[in-house]
Amino acid sequence: MTLSEAAKQCNAEYRRIARKSWARTTREPCLSPAVIEPTNSPCKCVVWVLEKNSISEWTPTLDDLIADDWFILKFY
């Protein structure tokens, strides 16, 4: 799905988005090392770097903006 489609579906609580191309293996896209939490806050989108258990801001590349391999993850 596109970034726009993923962001529209991501507005429910505890949802994040990531790209399949970020995954460690193609069989398990949920193994993405980072996921993005879209927000309407002036703080921008939040990136959760899972290996380091840290957060930072996200600056998308052109490839990120036009990609169609986005998917939604649900976190509890």
PDB file of C-alpha atoms in Angstrom:
ATOM      1  CA  MET A   1       0.000   0.000   0.000  1.00  0.00           C
ATOM      2  CA  THR A   2       1.126   3.588  -0.450  1.00  0.00           C
ATOM      3  CA  LEU A   3       2.251   5.859   2.373  1.00  0.00           C
ATOM      4  CA  SER A   4      -0.981   7.843   2.094  1.00  0.00           C
ATOM      5  CA  GLU A   5      -3.120   4.701   2.300  1.00  0.00           C
ATOM      6  CA  ALA A   6      -1.154   3.392   5.283  1.00  0.00           C
ATOM      7  CA  ALA A   7      -1.354   6.716   7.127  1.00  0.00           C
ATOM      8  CA  LYS A   8      -5.124   6.936   6.604  1.00  0.00           C
ATOM      9  CA  GLN A   9      -5.626   3.448   8.051  1.00  0.00           C
ATOM     10  CA  CYS A  10      -3.194   4.099  10.876  1.00  0.00           C
ATOM     11  CA  ASN A  11      -5.275   6.604  12.810  1.00  0.00           C
ATOM     12  CA  ALA A  12      -6.514   4.010  15.299  1.00  0.00           C
ATOM     13  CA  GLU A  13      -4.781   3.721  18.650  1.00  0.00           C
ATOM     14  CA  TYR A  14      -1.508   1.755  18.917  1.00  0.00           C
ATOM     15  CA  ARG A  15      -0.828   1.571  15.198  1.00  0.00           C
ATOM     16  CA  ARG A  16       2.475   2.148  13.449  1.00  0.00           C
ATOM     17  CA  ILE A  17       3.606   1.866   9.836  1.00  0.00           C
ATOM     18  CA  ALA A  18       6.748   0.491   8.223  1.00  0.00           C
ATOM     19  CA  ARG A  19       8.057  -0.506   4.835  1.00  0.00           C
ATOM     20  CA  LYS A  20       8.580  -4.103   3.774  1.00  0.00           C
ATOM     21  CA  SER A  21      11.915  -3.080   2.272  1.00  0.00           C
ATOM     22  CA  TRP A  22      13.090  -2.114   5.780  1.00  0.00           C
ATOM     23  CA  ALA A  23      12.519  -5.648   7.079  1.00  0.00           C
ATOM     24  CA  ARG A  24      15.355  -7.949   7.989  1.00  0.00           C
ATOM     25  CA  THR A  25      13.788 -10.796   6.011  1.00  0.00           C
ATOM     26  CA  THR A  26      11.217 -10.743   3.235  1.00  0.00           C
ATOM     27  CA  ARG A  27       9.274 -13.565   4.877  1.00  0.00           C
ATOM     28  CA  GLU A  28       8.566 -11.587   8.037  1.00  0.00           C
ATOM     29  CA  PRO A  29       7.972  -7.885   7.349  1.00  0.00           C
ATOM     30  CA  CYS A  30       7.111  -7.349  11.008  1.00  0.00           C
ATOM     31  CA  LEU A  31      10.848  -7.609  11.713  1.00  0.00           C
ATOM     32  CA  SER A  32      11.395  -4.065  10.523  1.00  0.00           C
ATOM     33  CA  PRO A  33      14.105  -2.398  12.648  1.00  0.00           C
ATOM     34  CA  ALA A  34      12.095   0.828  12.776  1.00  0.00           C
ATOM     35  CA  VAL A  35       8.441   1.757  12.665  1.00  0.00           C
ATOM     36  CA  ILE A  36       6.781   5.136  12.235  1.00  0.00           C
ATOM     37  CA  GLU A  37       4.015   6.593  14.354  1.00  0.00           C
ATOM     38  CA  PRO A  38       2.199   9.210  12.266  1.00  0.00           C
ATOM     39  CA  THR A  39       0.955  12.199  14.257  1.00  0.00           C
ATOM     40  CA  ASN A  40      -0.771  15.527  13.702  1.00  0.00           C
ATOM     41  CA  SER A  41       1.491  17.051  16.301  1.00  0.00           C
ATOM     42  CA  PRO A  42       3.995  19.784  15.504  1.00  0.00           C
ATOM     43  CA  CYS A  43       6.531  17.266  16.855  1.00  0.00           C
ATOM     44  CA  LYS A  44       6.342  15.491  13.472  1.00  0.00           C
ATOM     45  CA  CYS A  45       6.167  11.754  12.922  1.00  0.00           C
ATOM     46  CA  VAL A  46       7.871   9.622  15.524  1.00  0.00           C
ATOM     47  CA  VAL A  47      10.240   6.812  14.583  1.00  0.00           C
ATOM     48  CA  TRP A  48      10.563   3.930  16.997  1.00  0.00           C
ATOM     49  CA  VAL A  49      13.927   2.242  16.543  1.00  0.00           C
ATOM     50  CA  LEU A  50      13.144  -1.162  17.949  1.00  0.00           C
ATOM     51  CA  GLU A  51      16.655  -2.510  18.496  1.00  0.00           C
ATOM     52  CA  LYS A  52      17.683   0.496  20.538  1.00  0.00           C
ATOM     53  CA  ASN A  53      14.262   1.070  22.121  1.00  0.00           C
ATOM     54  CA  SER A  54      14.581   4.733  21.252  1.00  0.00           C
ATOM     55  CA  ILE A  55      12.660   7.339  19.333  1.00  0.00           C
ATOM     56  CA  SER A  56      13.587  10.093  16.936  1.00  0.00           C
ATOM     57  CA  GLU A  57      12.102  12.203  14.147  1.00  0.00           C
ATOM     58  CA  TRP A  58      11.665  10.848  10.642  1.00  0.00           C
ATOM     59  CA  THR A  59      12.858  12.542   7.496  1.00  0.00           C
ATOM     60  CA  PRO A  60      11.451  10.590   4.552  1.00  0.00           C
ATOM     61  CA  THR A  61      13.386  10.022   1.367  1.00  0.00           C
ATOM     62  CA  LEU A  62      11.839  10.310  -2.080  1.00  0.00           C
ATOM     63  CA  ASP A  63      11.792   6.508  -2.231  1.00  0.00           C
ATOM     64  CA  ASP A  64       9.837   6.418   1.052  1.00  0.00           C
ATOM     65  CA  LEU A  65       7.274   8.906  -0.255  1.00  0.00           C
ATOM     66  CA  ILE A  66       6.573   7.088  -3.518  1.00  0.00           C
ATOM     67  CA  ALA A  67       6.912   3.494  -2.274  1.00  0.00           C
ATOM     68  CA  ASP A  68       3.990   1.092  -2.352  1.00  0.00           C
ATOM     69  CA  ASP A  69       5.347  -1.424   0.176  1.00  0.00           C
ATOM     70  CA  TRP A  70       4.003   0.221   3.348  1.00  0.00           C
ATOM     71  CA  PHE A  71       2.106  -1.858   5.879  1.00  0.00           C
ATOM     72  CA  ILE A  72       0.452  -1.343   9.247  1.00  0.00           C
ATOM     73  CA  LEU A  73       1.549  -2.853  12.564  1.00  0.00           C
ATOM     74  CA  LYS A  74      -0.563  -2.926  15.703  1.00  0.00           C
ATOM     75  CA  PHE A  75       1.186  -2.486  19.021  1.00  0.00           C
ATOM     76  CA  TYR A  76      -0.277  -3.128  22.484  1.00  0.00           C
TER      77      TYR A  76
END
